[in-house]
Every structure is written in C-alpha cells, then in structure tokens.
PDB file of C-alpha atoms in Angstrom:
ATOM      1  CA  UNK A   1      11.507   1.897   5.654  1.00 44.00           C
ATOM      2  CA  UNK A   2      12.086  -1.780   5.310  1.00 43.00           C
ATOM      3  CA  UNK A   3       8.975  -3.712   4.465  1.00 43.00           C
ATOM      4  CA  UNK A   4       9.095  -7.412   5.091  1.00 44.00           C
ATOM      5  CA  UNK A   5       8.014  -9.532   2.146  1.00 43.00           C
ATOM      6  CA  UNK A   6       5.004 -11.660   2.975  1.00 42.00           C
ATOM      7  CA  UNK A   7       3.086 -14.477   1.342  1.00 42.00           C
ATOM      8  CA  UNK A   8      -0.623 -14.507   1.864  1.00 43.00           C
ATOM      9  CA  UNK A   9      -3.077 -17.321   1.220  1.00 40.00           C
ATOM     10  CA  UNK A  10      -6.663 -16.824   0.145  1.00 38.00           C
ATOM     11  CA  UNK A  11      -7.871 -19.312   2.725  1.00 37.00           C
ATOM     12  CA  UNK A  12      -6.240 -17.433   5.577  1.00 40.00           C
ATOM     13  CA  UNK A  13      -7.663 -14.127   4.386  1.00 39.00           C
ATOM     14  CA  UNK A  14     -11.204 -15.354   4.888  1.00 37.00           C
ATOM     15  CA  UNK A  15     -10.533 -15.529   8.607  1.00 42.00           C
ATOM     16  CA  UNK A  16      -9.973 -11.771   8.672  1.00 43.00           C
ATOM     17  CA  UNK A  17     -13.184 -10.881   6.855  1.00 45.00           C
ATOM     18  CA  UNK A  18     -15.679  -8.210   7.810  1.00 47.00           C
ATOM     19  CA  UNK A  19     -17.768  -7.744  10.900  1.00 47.00           C
ATOM     20  CA  UNK A  20     -19.747 -10.978  10.776  1.00 45.00           C
ATOM     21  CA  UNK A  21     -19.056 -14.548  11.767  1.00 43.00           C
ATOM     22  CA  UNK A  22     -20.589 -17.743  10.403  1.00 41.00           C
ATOM     23  CA  UNK A  23     -22.854 -19.927  12.483  1.00 42.00           C
ATOM     24  CA  UNK A  24     -24.303 -23.293  11.504  1.00 42.00           C
ATOM     25  CA  UNK A  25     -28.071 -23.531  11.506  1.00 43.00           C
ATOM     26  CA  UNK A  26     -29.244 -25.710  14.347  1.00 44.00           C
ATOM     27  CA  UNK A  27     -32.668 -26.695  13.083  1.00 47.00           C
ATOM     28  CA  UNK A  28     -31.416 -29.960  11.615  1.00 45.00           C
ATOM     29  CA  UNK A  29     -32.776 -29.138   8.152  1.00 46.00           C
ATOM     30  CA  UNK A  30     -29.382 -28.433   6.627  1.00 46.00           C
ATOM     31  CA  UNK A  31     -30.243 -24.850   5.728  1.00 49.00           C
ATOM     32  CA  UNK A  32     -26.524 -24.065   5.566  1.00 48.00           C
ATOM     33  CA  UNK A  33     -24.530 -21.386   7.395  1.00 46.00           C
ATOM     34  CA  UNK A  34     -25.951 -18.065   8.485  1.00 46.00           C
ATOM     35  CA  UNK A  35     -24.142 -14.946   9.614  1.00 51.00           C
ATOM     36  CA  UNK A  36     -24.546 -13.217  12.951  1.00 52.00           C
ATOM     37  CA  UNK A  37     -23.166  -9.811  13.940  1.00 55.00           C
ATOM     38  CA  UNK A  38     -20.087  -9.642  16.107  1.00 59.00           C
ATOM     39  CA  UNK A  39     -20.739  -8.842  19.745  1.00 77.00           C
ATOM     40  CA  UNK A  40     -20.177  -5.201  20.617  1.00 79.00           C
ATOM     41  CA  UNK A  41     -17.036  -5.955  22.610  1.00 79.00           C
ATOM     42  CA  UNK A  42     -15.650  -8.202  19.862  1.00 80.00           C
ATOM     43  CA  UNK A  43     -16.250  -5.513  17.233  1.00 85.00           C
ATOM     44  CA  UNK A  44     -14.590  -2.939  19.474  1.00 87.00           C
ATOM     45  CA  UNK A  45     -11.557  -5.199  19.933  1.00 86.00           C
ATOM     46  CA  UNK A  46     -11.316  -5.712  16.180  1.00 91.00           C
ATOM     47  CA  UNK A  47     -11.294  -1.955  15.592  1.00 92.00           C
ATOM     48  CA  UNK A  48      -8.634  -1.499  18.280  1.00 92.00           C
ATOM     49  CA  UNK A  49      -6.459  -4.204  16.713  1.00 94.00           C
ATOM     50  CA  UNK A  50      -6.736  -2.748  13.204  1.00 94.00           C
ATOM     51  CA  UNK A  51      -5.948   0.764  14.420  1.00 94.00           C
ATOM     52  CA  UNK A  52      -2.986  -0.503  16.438  1.00 95.00           C
ATOM     53  CA  UNK A  53      -1.709  -2.567  13.492  1.00 94.00           C
ATOM     54  CA  UNK A  54      -1.741   0.487  11.221  1.00 92.00           C
ATOM     55  CA  UNK A  55       0.232   2.456  13.790  1.00 89.00           C
ATOM     56  CA  UNK A  56       2.753  -0.280  14.620  1.00 92.00           C
ATOM     57  CA  UNK A  57       3.375  -1.374  11.038  1.00 91.00           C
ATOM     58  CA  UNK A  58       3.541   2.252   9.941  1.00 85.00           C
ATOM     59  CA  UNK A  59       6.230   2.971  12.520  1.00 83.00           C
ATOM     60  CA  UNK A  60       8.217  -0.290  12.472  1.00 85.00           C
ATOM     61  CA  UNK A  61       7.374  -1.933   9.147  1.00 85.00           C
ATOM     62  CA  UNK A  62       5.560  -5.170   8.492  1.00 89.00           C
ATOM     63  CA  UNK A  63       8.255  -7.088  10.353  1.00 90.00           C
ATOM     64  CA  UNK A  64       6.917  -5.865  13.711  1.00 93.00           C
ATOM     65  CA  UNK A  65       5.701  -8.748  15.914  1.00 94.00           C
ATOM     66  CA  UNK A  66       2.056  -9.398  16.741  1.00 95.00           C
ATOM     67  CA  UNK A  67       2.862  -8.833  20.416  1.00 96.00           C
ATOM     68  CA  UNK A  68       3.566  -5.172  19.630  1.00 96.00           C
ATOM     69  CA  UNK A  69       0.179  -4.879  17.930  1.00 96.00           C
ATOM     70  CA  UNK A  70      -1.589  -6.464  20.906  1.00 95.00           C
ATOM     71  CA  UNK A  71       0.237  -4.184  23.348  1.00 95.00           C
ATOM     72  CA  UNK A  72      -0.718  -1.078  21.367  1.00 95.00           C
ATOM     73  CA  UNK A  73      -4.345  -2.258  21.129  1.00 95.00           C
ATOM     74  CA  UNK A  74      -4.410  -2.984  24.892  1.00 93.00           C
ATOM     75  CA  UNK A  75      -5.641  -6.530  24.329  1.00 92.00           C
ATOM     76  CA  UNK A  76      -4.105  -9.935  24.849  1.00 93.00           C
ATOM     77  CA  UNK A  77      -2.174 -11.448  21.957  1.00 94.00           C
ATOM     78  CA  UNK A  78      -4.702 -14.287  21.979  1.00 93.00           C
ATOM     79  CA  UNK A  79      -7.410 -11.786  21.075  1.00 92.00           C
ATOM     80  CA  UNK A  80      -5.391 -10.721  18.045  1.00 94.00           C
ATOM     81  CA  UNK A  81      -4.865 -14.309  16.896  1.00 94.00           C
ATOM     82  CA  UNK A  82      -8.554 -15.138  17.288  1.00 91.00           C
ATOM     83  CA  UNK A  83      -9.378 -12.596  14.605  1.00 91.00           C
ATOM     84  CA  UNK A  84      -6.186 -13.013  12.548  1.00 95.00           C
ATOM     85  CA  UNK A  85      -4.812 -16.580  12.744  1.00 94.00           C
ATOM     86  CA  UNK A  86      -1.391 -15.466  11.480  1.00 94.00           C
ATOM     87  CA  UNK A  87       0.485 -12.216  11.046  1.00 94.00           C
ATOM     88  CA  UNK A  88       0.333 -12.670   7.282  1.00 93.00           C
ATOM     89  CA  UNK A  89      -3.463 -12.419   7.425  1.00 95.00           C
ATOM     90  CA  UNK A  90      -3.315  -9.195   9.433  1.00 95.00           C
ATOM     91  CA  UNK A  91      -0.653  -7.718   7.152  1.00 93.00           C
ATOM     92  CA  UNK A  92      -2.759  -8.521   4.124  1.00 92.00           C
ATOM     93  CA  UNK A  93      -5.819  -6.845   5.642  1.00 93.00           C
ATOM     94  CA  UNK A  94      -3.911  -3.640   6.410  1.00 93.00           C
ATOM     95  CA  UNK A  95      -2.100  -3.566   3.056  1.00 91.00           C
ATOM     96  CA  UNK A  96      -5.332  -4.096   1.119  1.00 91.00           C
ATOM     97  CA  UNK A  97      -7.064  -1.263   2.969  1.00 91.00           C
ATOM     98  CA  UNK A  98      -4.186   1.159   2.434  1.00 89.00           C
ATOM     99  CA  UNK A  99      -3.860   0.234  -1.243  1.00 91.00           C
ATOM    100  CA  UNK A 100      -7.584   0.882  -1.696  1.00 92.00           C
ATOM    101  CA  UNK A 101      -7.264   4.215   0.115  1.00 91.00           C
ATOM    102  CA  UNK A 102      -4.432   5.347  -2.160  1.00 92.00           C
ATOM    103  CA  UNK A 103      -6.383   4.274  -5.243  1.00 94.00           C
ATOM    104  CA  UNK A 104      -9.375   6.340  -4.118  1.00 94.00           C
ATOM    105  CA  UNK A 105      -7.118   9.339  -3.499  1.00 94.00           C
ATOM    106  CA  UNK A 106      -5.610   9.021  -6.989  1.00 95.00           C
ATOM    107  CA  UNK A 107      -9.055   8.801  -8.596  1.00 96.00           C
ATOM    108  CA  UNK A 108     -10.204  11.859  -6.664  1.00 95.00           C
ATOM    109  CA  UNK A 109      -7.196  13.833  -7.892  1.00 95.00           C
ATOM    110  CA  UNK A 110      -7.890  12.785 -11.481  1.00 94.00           C
ATOM    111  CA  UNK A 111     -11.541  13.746 -11.246  1.00 93.00           C
ATOM    112  CA  UNK A 112     -11.184  17.047  -9.431  1.00 92.00           C
ATOM    113  CA  UNK A 113      -8.065  18.625 -10.937  1.00 92.00           C
ATOM    114  CA  UNK A 114      -7.983  19.714 -14.580  1.00 92.00           C
ATOM    115  CA  UNK A 115      -4.282  20.602 -14.648  1.00 95.00           C
ATOM    116  CA  UNK A 116      -2.055  17.480 -14.923  1.00 96.00           C
ATOM    117  CA  UNK A 117       0.619  18.697 -12.515  1.00 96.00           C
ATOM    118  CA  UNK A 118      -1.974  19.893 -10.014  1.00 95.00           C
ATOM    119  CA  UNK A 119      -3.620  16.461 -10.100  1.00 96.00           C
ATOM    120  CA  UNK A 120      -0.348  14.611  -9.521  1.00 96.00           C
ATOM    121  CA  UNK A 121       0.867  16.942  -6.790  1.00 95.00           C
ATOM    122  CA  UNK A 122      -2.522  16.844  -5.070  1.00 95.00           C
ATOM    123  CA  UNK A 123      -2.416  13.046  -5.022  1.00 95.00           C
ATOM    124  CA  UNK A 124       1.083  13.085  -3.573  1.00 94.00           C
ATOM    125  CA  UNK A 125       0.247  15.639  -0.882  1.00 92.00           C
ATOM    126  CA  UNK A 126      -2.944  13.846   0.164  1.00 91.00           C
ATOM    127  CA  UNK A 127      -1.290  10.441   0.229  1.00 90.00           C
ATOM    128  CA  UNK A 128       1.738  11.580   2.181  1.00 88.00           C
ATOM    129  CA  UNK A 129      -0.452  13.402   4.706  1.00 85.00           C
ATOM    130  CA  UNK A 130      -2.533  10.246   5.266  1.00 82.00           C
ATOM    131  CA  UNK A 131       0.570   8.175   5.979  1.00 78.00           C
ATOM    132  CA  UNK A 132      -0.695   5.401   3.690  1.00 77.00           C
ATOM    133  CA  UNK A 133       2.654   5.156   1.907  1.00 77.00           C
ATOM    134  CA  UNK A 134       4.243   3.538   4.954  1.00 79.00           C
ATOM    135  CA  UNK A 135       1.773   0.665   4.621  1.00 86.00           C
ATOM    136  CA  UNK A 136       1.919  -0.087   0.912  1.00 83.00           C
ATOM    137  CA  UNK A 137       2.246  -3.818   0.106  1.00 79.00           C
ATOM    138  CA  UNK A 138       5.645  -5.034  -1.089  1.00 70.00           C
ATOM    139  CA  UNK A 139       4.493  -5.940  -4.596  1.00 70.00           C
ATOM    140  CA  UNK A 140       3.880  -2.312  -5.565  1.00 75.00           C
ATOM    141  CA  UNK A 141       7.119  -0.965  -4.101  1.00 69.00           C
ATOM    142  CA  UNK A 142       9.773  -3.261  -5.538  1.00 61.00           C
ATOM    143  CA  UNK A 143      11.922  -1.656  -8.189  1.00 55.00           C
ATOM    144  CA  UNK A 144      13.854  -3.852 -10.577  1.00 52.00           C
ATOM    145  CA  UNK A 145      17.649  -3.434 -10.640  1.00 48.00           C
ATOM    146  CA  UNK A 146      19.014  -3.223 -14.195  1.00 50.00           C
ATOM    147  CA  UNK A 147      21.721  -5.664 -15.198  1.00 48.00           C
ATOM    148  CA  UNK A 148      25.266  -4.380 -14.972  1.00 46.00           C
ATOM    149  CA  UNK A 149      27.250  -4.071 -18.187  1.00 41.00           C
ATOM    150  CA  UNK A 150      29.500  -7.071 -18.694  1.00 44.00           C
ATOM    151  CA  UNK A 151      28.587  -8.908 -15.525  1.00 46.00           C
ATOM    152  CA  UNK A 152      24.821  -8.838 -15.200  1.00 44.00           C
ATOM    153  CA  UNK A 153      22.883  -8.949 -11.977  1.00 42.00           C
ATOM    154  CA  UNK A 154      23.163 -11.948  -9.703  1.00 43.00           C
ATOM    155  CA  UNK A 155      20.601 -14.720  -9.735  1.00 41.00           C
ATOM    156  CA  UNK A 156      18.984 -13.366  -6.591  1.00 40.00           C
ATOM    157  CA  UNK A 157      18.615  -9.878  -8.054  1.00 36.00           C
ATOM    158  CA  UNK A 158      17.172 -11.245 -11.293  1.00 39.00           C
ATOM    159  CA  UNK A 159      14.635 -13.320  -9.415  1.00 36.00           C
ATOM    160  CA  UNK A 160      13.630 -10.358  -7.278  1.00 34.00           C
ATOM    161  CA  UNK A 161      13.254  -8.047 -10.282  1.00 35.00           C
ATOM    162  CA  UNK A 162      11.076 -10.599 -12.083  1.00 33.00           C
ATOM    163  CA  UNK A 163       8.496 -10.760  -9.330  1.00 33.00           C
ATOM    164  CA  UNK A 164       6.705  -7.499 -10.156  1.00 34.00           C
ATOM    165  CA  UNK A 165       5.761  -5.501 -13.249  1.00 36.00           C
ATOM    166  CA  UNK A 166       8.708  -3.416 -14.373  1.00 37.00           C
ATOM    167  CA  UNK A 167       8.050   0.111 -15.583  1.00 38.00           C
ATOM    168  CA  UNK A 168       9.947   1.096 -18.683  1.00 36.00           C
ATOM    169  CA  UNK A 169       9.890   4.004 -21.090  1.00 37.00           C
ATOM    170  CA  UNK A 170       9.498   2.895 -24.696  1.00 36.00           C
ATOM    171  CA  UNK A 171      12.357   4.276 -26.825  1.00 35.00           C
ATOM    172  CA  UNK A 172      11.183   7.160 -28.967  1.00 35.00           C
ATOM    173  CA  UNK A 173       7.602   7.019 -27.777  1.00 35.00           C
ATOM    174  CA  UNK A 174       8.020   8.828 -24.492  1.00 36.00           C
ATOM    175  CA  UNK A 175       5.181   6.829 -22.934  1.00 34.00           C
ATOM    176  CA  UNK A 176       5.163   4.746 -19.805  1.00 32.00           C
ATOM    177  CA  UNK A 177       4.220   1.094 -20.073  1.00 35.00           C
ATOM    178  CA  UNK A 178       3.821  -1.547 -17.390  1.00 35.00           C
ATOM    179  CA  UNK A 179       5.688  -4.563 -18.749  1.00 33.00           C
ATOM    180  CA  UNK A 180       4.466  -7.766 -17.131  1.00 32.00           C
ATOM    181  CA  UNK A 181       7.124 -10.262 -16.077  1.00 31.00           C
ATOM    182  CA  UNK A 182       6.956 -13.704 -14.482  1.00 30.00           C
ATOM    183  CA  UNK A 183       5.888 -13.333 -10.869  1.00 34.00           C
ATOM    184  CA  UNK A 184       5.382 -15.606  -7.945  1.00 33.00           C
ATOM    185  CA  UNK A 185       1.675 -16.261  -7.465  1.00 35.00           C
ATOM    186  CA  UNK A 186      -0.224 -13.994  -5.074  1.00 39.00           C
ATOM    187  CA  UNK A 187      -3.892 -13.937  -4.157  1.00 45.00           C
ATOM    188  CA  UNK A 188      -6.268 -12.514  -6.764  1.00 51.00           C
ATOM    189  CA  UNK A 189      -7.362  -9.760  -4.373  1.00 51.00           C
ATOM    190  CA  UNK A 190      -3.752  -8.623  -3.979  1.00 61.00           C
ATOM    191  CA  UNK A 191      -3.222  -8.584  -7.741  1.00 75.00           C
ATOM    192  CA  UNK A 192      -6.463  -6.705  -8.369  1.00 84.00           C
ATOM    193  CA  UNK A 193      -5.800  -4.078  -5.713  1.00 86.00           C
ATOM    194  CA  UNK A 194      -2.212  -3.476  -6.809  1.00 88.00           C
ATOM    195  CA  UNK A 195      -3.203  -3.399 -10.495  1.00 90.00           C
ATOM    196  CA  UNK A 196      -5.933  -0.828  -9.832  1.00 92.00           C
ATOM    197  CA  UNK A 197      -3.492   1.401  -7.968  1.00 92.00           C
ATOM    198  CA  UNK A 198      -0.815   1.119 -10.663  1.00 92.00           C
ATOM    199  CA  UNK A 199      -3.360   1.865 -13.393  1.00 94.00           C
ATOM    200  CA  UNK A 200      -4.791   5.029 -11.887  1.00 95.00           C
ATOM    201  CA  UNK A 201      -1.399   6.389 -10.770  1.00 95.00           C
ATOM    202  CA  UNK A 202      -0.122   5.579 -14.254  1.00 95.00           C
ATOM    203  CA  UNK A 203      -2.810   7.846 -15.702  1.00 96.00           C
ATOM    204  CA  UNK A 204      -1.691  10.677 -13.418  1.00 96.00           C
ATOM    205  CA  UNK A 205       1.919  10.161 -14.467  1.00 96.00           C
ATOM    206  CA  UNK A 206       1.175   9.951 -18.192  1.00 96.00           C
ATOM    207  CA  UNK A 207      -0.939  13.123 -18.130  1.00 96.00           C
ATOM    208  CA  UNK A 208       1.795  15.094 -16.370  1.00 96.00           C
ATOM    209  CA  UNK A 209       4.477  13.748 -18.709  1.00 95.00           C
ATOM    210  CA  UNK A 210       2.411  14.463 -21.828  1.00 95.00           C
ATOM    211  CA  UNK A 211       1.953  18.051 -20.615  1.00 95.00           C
ATOM    212  CA  UNK A 212       5.721  18.403 -20.288  1.00 95.00           C
ATOM    213  CA  UNK A 213       5.476  19.051 -16.562  1.00 95.00           C
ATOM    214  CA  UNK A 214       7.007  15.780 -15.359  1.00 96.00           C
ATOM    215  CA  UNK A 215      10.507  14.534 -16.063  1.00 94.00           C
ATOM    216  CA  UNK A 216      10.318  11.985 -18.909  1.00 93.00           C
ATOM    217  CA  UNK A 217      12.228   9.357 -16.923  1.00 92.00           C
ATOM    218  CA  UNK A 218       9.832   9.384 -13.946  1.00 92.00           C
ATOM    219  CA  UNK A 219       7.822   6.174 -13.575  1.00 91.00           C
ATOM    220  CA  UNK A 220       4.897   5.012 -11.469  1.00 92.00           C
ATOM    221  CA  UNK A 221       7.391   3.309  -9.159  1.00 89.00           C
ATOM    222  CA  UNK A 222       9.117   6.648  -8.578  1.00 91.00           C
ATOM    223  CA  UNK A 223       5.822   8.267  -7.585  1.00 93.00           C
ATOM    224  CA  UNK A 224       4.952   5.446  -5.185  1.00 91.00           C
ATOM    225  CA  UNK A 225       8.424   5.608  -3.661  1.00 88.00           C
ATOM    226  CA  UNK A 226       7.895   9.318  -3.007  1.00 91.00           C
ATOM    227  CA  UNK A 227       4.723   8.448  -1.103  1.00 89.00           C
ATOM    228  CA  UNK A 228       6.484   5.705   0.836  1.00 85.00           C
ATOM    229  CA  UNK A 229       9.493   7.801   1.847  1.00 83.00           C
ATOM    230  CA  UNK A 230       8.048  11.294   2.298  1.00 80.00           C
ATOM    231  CA  UNK A 231       6.136  10.381   5.471  1.00 72.00           C
ATOM    232  CA  UNK A 232       8.839   9.769   8.083  1.00 71.00           C
ATOM    233  CA  UNK A 233       7.784   8.367  11.437  1.00 70.00           C
ATOM    234  CA  UNK A 234       8.867  10.767  14.191  1.00 74.00           C
ATOM    235  CA  UNK A 235       7.824  10.722  17.855  1.00 75.00           C
ATOM    236  CA  UNK A 236       6.540  14.301  17.794  1.00 79.00           C
ATOM    237  CA  UNK A 237       3.470  14.833  15.585  1.00 78.00           C
ATOM    238  CA  UNK A 238       4.280  18.469  14.807  1.00 84.00           C
ATOM    239  CA  UNK A 239       7.853  17.620  13.824  1.00 83.00           C
ATOM    240  CA  UNK A 240       6.627  14.745  11.679  1.00 79.00           C
ATOM    241  CA  UNK A 241       4.170  16.979   9.807  1.00 81.00           C
ATOM    242  CA  UNK A 242       6.819  19.637   9.241  1.00 86.00           C
ATOM    243  CA  UNK A 243       9.422  17.104   8.089  1.00 84.00           C
ATOM    244  CA  UNK A 244       6.940  15.451   5.712  1.00 83.00           C
ATOM    245  CA  UNK A 245       5.934  18.776   4.177  1.00 87.00           C
ATOM    246  CA  UNK A 246       9.542  19.871   3.703  1.00 89.00           C
ATOM    247  CA  UNK A 247      10.676  16.550   2.236  1.00 89.00           C
ATOM    248  CA  UNK A 248       7.711  16.383  -0.114  1.00 91.00           C
ATOM    249  CA  UNK A 249       8.406  19.868  -1.485  1.00 92.00           C
ATOM    250  CA  UNK A 250      11.982  18.834  -2.258  1.00 92.00           C
ATOM    251  CA  UNK A 251      10.851  15.605  -3.930  1.00 93.00           C
ATOM    252  CA  UNK A 252       8.163  17.371  -5.965  1.00 92.00           C
ATOM    253  CA  UNK A 253      10.755  19.810  -7.247  1.00 93.00           C
ATOM    254  CA  UNK A 254      12.888  16.845  -8.275  1.00 92.00           C
ATOM    255  CA  UNK A 255      10.010  15.314 -10.242  1.00 94.00           C
ATOM    256  CA  UNK A 256       9.250  18.415 -12.313  1.00 93.00           C
ATOM    257  CA  UNK A 257      10.544  18.809 -15.855  1.00 89.00           C
ATOM    258  CA  UNK A 258      13.301  21.396 -16.412  1.00 81.00           C
ATOM    259  CA  UNK A 259      12.296  22.159 -20.004  1.00 69.00           C
TER     260      UNK A 259
END
C-alpha cells in the first residue's frame, strides 16, 4: 500500500480536537473561553466522518481525496471541512488513533503472554485482524535504503533515509538499537506516539530475539511492515480474512529463527 507522506501542523490539529467546541463568554467580564458539547447531530456527523476516513484511507491510502471520505460518510464535503480544515488534519487524527491502538495491543501482548514468541505472534495477529496496519503514519513505516558499494545512494534516497530512526543491529552484541538520525520536524504528538509504539514493539522484538525464537536480523521495522502488508483490502470480507490469515502465517514462519 502506498501511503502518502504528509506534513501536519500543531495549530491545524487543534481544529480536529475532541467532542467539544470553544465559545466566548458573553457576560462582558472577560472570563475567557468556555466549552460546550457538540450538538447531537454534529457529534453523529463527526463519528460518521471518522469511520468513513478509516475505511477510505485503509482501502486507498492516505492519498484518497476528502470527497471520497464525505461520500462514504454520506455527508457533504463542507461538513468534513468544518471539522477538519484540511486533509492533513484528518490524516493526522486517524494516524494518531491507529498508532495508539497498536501501542495498546503491543502492551497487552507483553503483559499477558509469558512466552516471548507467543507475545510477538499475538501482537501481530491482533494488529493484522484490526486492520490498523493499513493506517500507520509514514514516519514509522519508512525503511532506510543502505548505500550501494562504490556508488552510494542518491541524494534523494539519503535524505529520505535520514528522516526517521534507522534500526540497526550492533555488531557482536546481537541487540536491536534505534539509532536517531536528523529528521524533518514533526509535531510533538506525532513524535511521542511513534516513539511509544517503536519502544513497546522493540521490547517484543528483543525478548523474542534473546530467546532465540526470532531471526537475529529482524528489526522493529520488519515487524511493522508485516502488520502493514498482511491485511490486504479485498471487496469480500470473508476472502479478506482468509487471505490475511494465510499471509500472516507465511510471514510469521519467515520471522522465526531456524536454529
């Protein structure tokens, strides 16, 4: 699935906040803003838009137009833009929610499974079944391309690889480390959400590797790519579930250590 790279601003994100809106106090005393609940119909429209956005972006990627989201939600495109002033704001909202969902699933696997491989495989099965992998933000899915011998990667490839933490195995140590590189600035919330996901998935990976059950060259990026690719979008729900289960079994077998 191709995921369009997006740039989100903190100011825009505030427009897509929770279920309240600000209203200025009208008593003339300067008491400051107060919050009032969304009307029932406005809250319902917001829920429809968010559900439709998850479906559309999950099927078509984050490059899908807002008109497709509005059509799926059965509302006018103006209704979508009233809640989300740009597509970037809507994309950020969906990506943040899905990143948080995956992080919770990883923590649950860590806390409820004693066996390292069982914990990792449980996380993968749960995440693939939820379809959250199709909605992961770009900054946790990019994989750096190593420089070619003699020629080196082009300037564009080097710039792209430097925008996210690269995952490398330390020679002789056999441990995974997230090596921070220079990155283009992103909102603090995006950094925090992505960092939390990488940290908890990293713990799952390290436990399975230390137990000798995971191939030593498997990184956190590999695990996230499994989640992103093992949930194909097919028109028939039964076929999609069967295809996801079959593909995940093949990928899990590929992750396991042969020793």
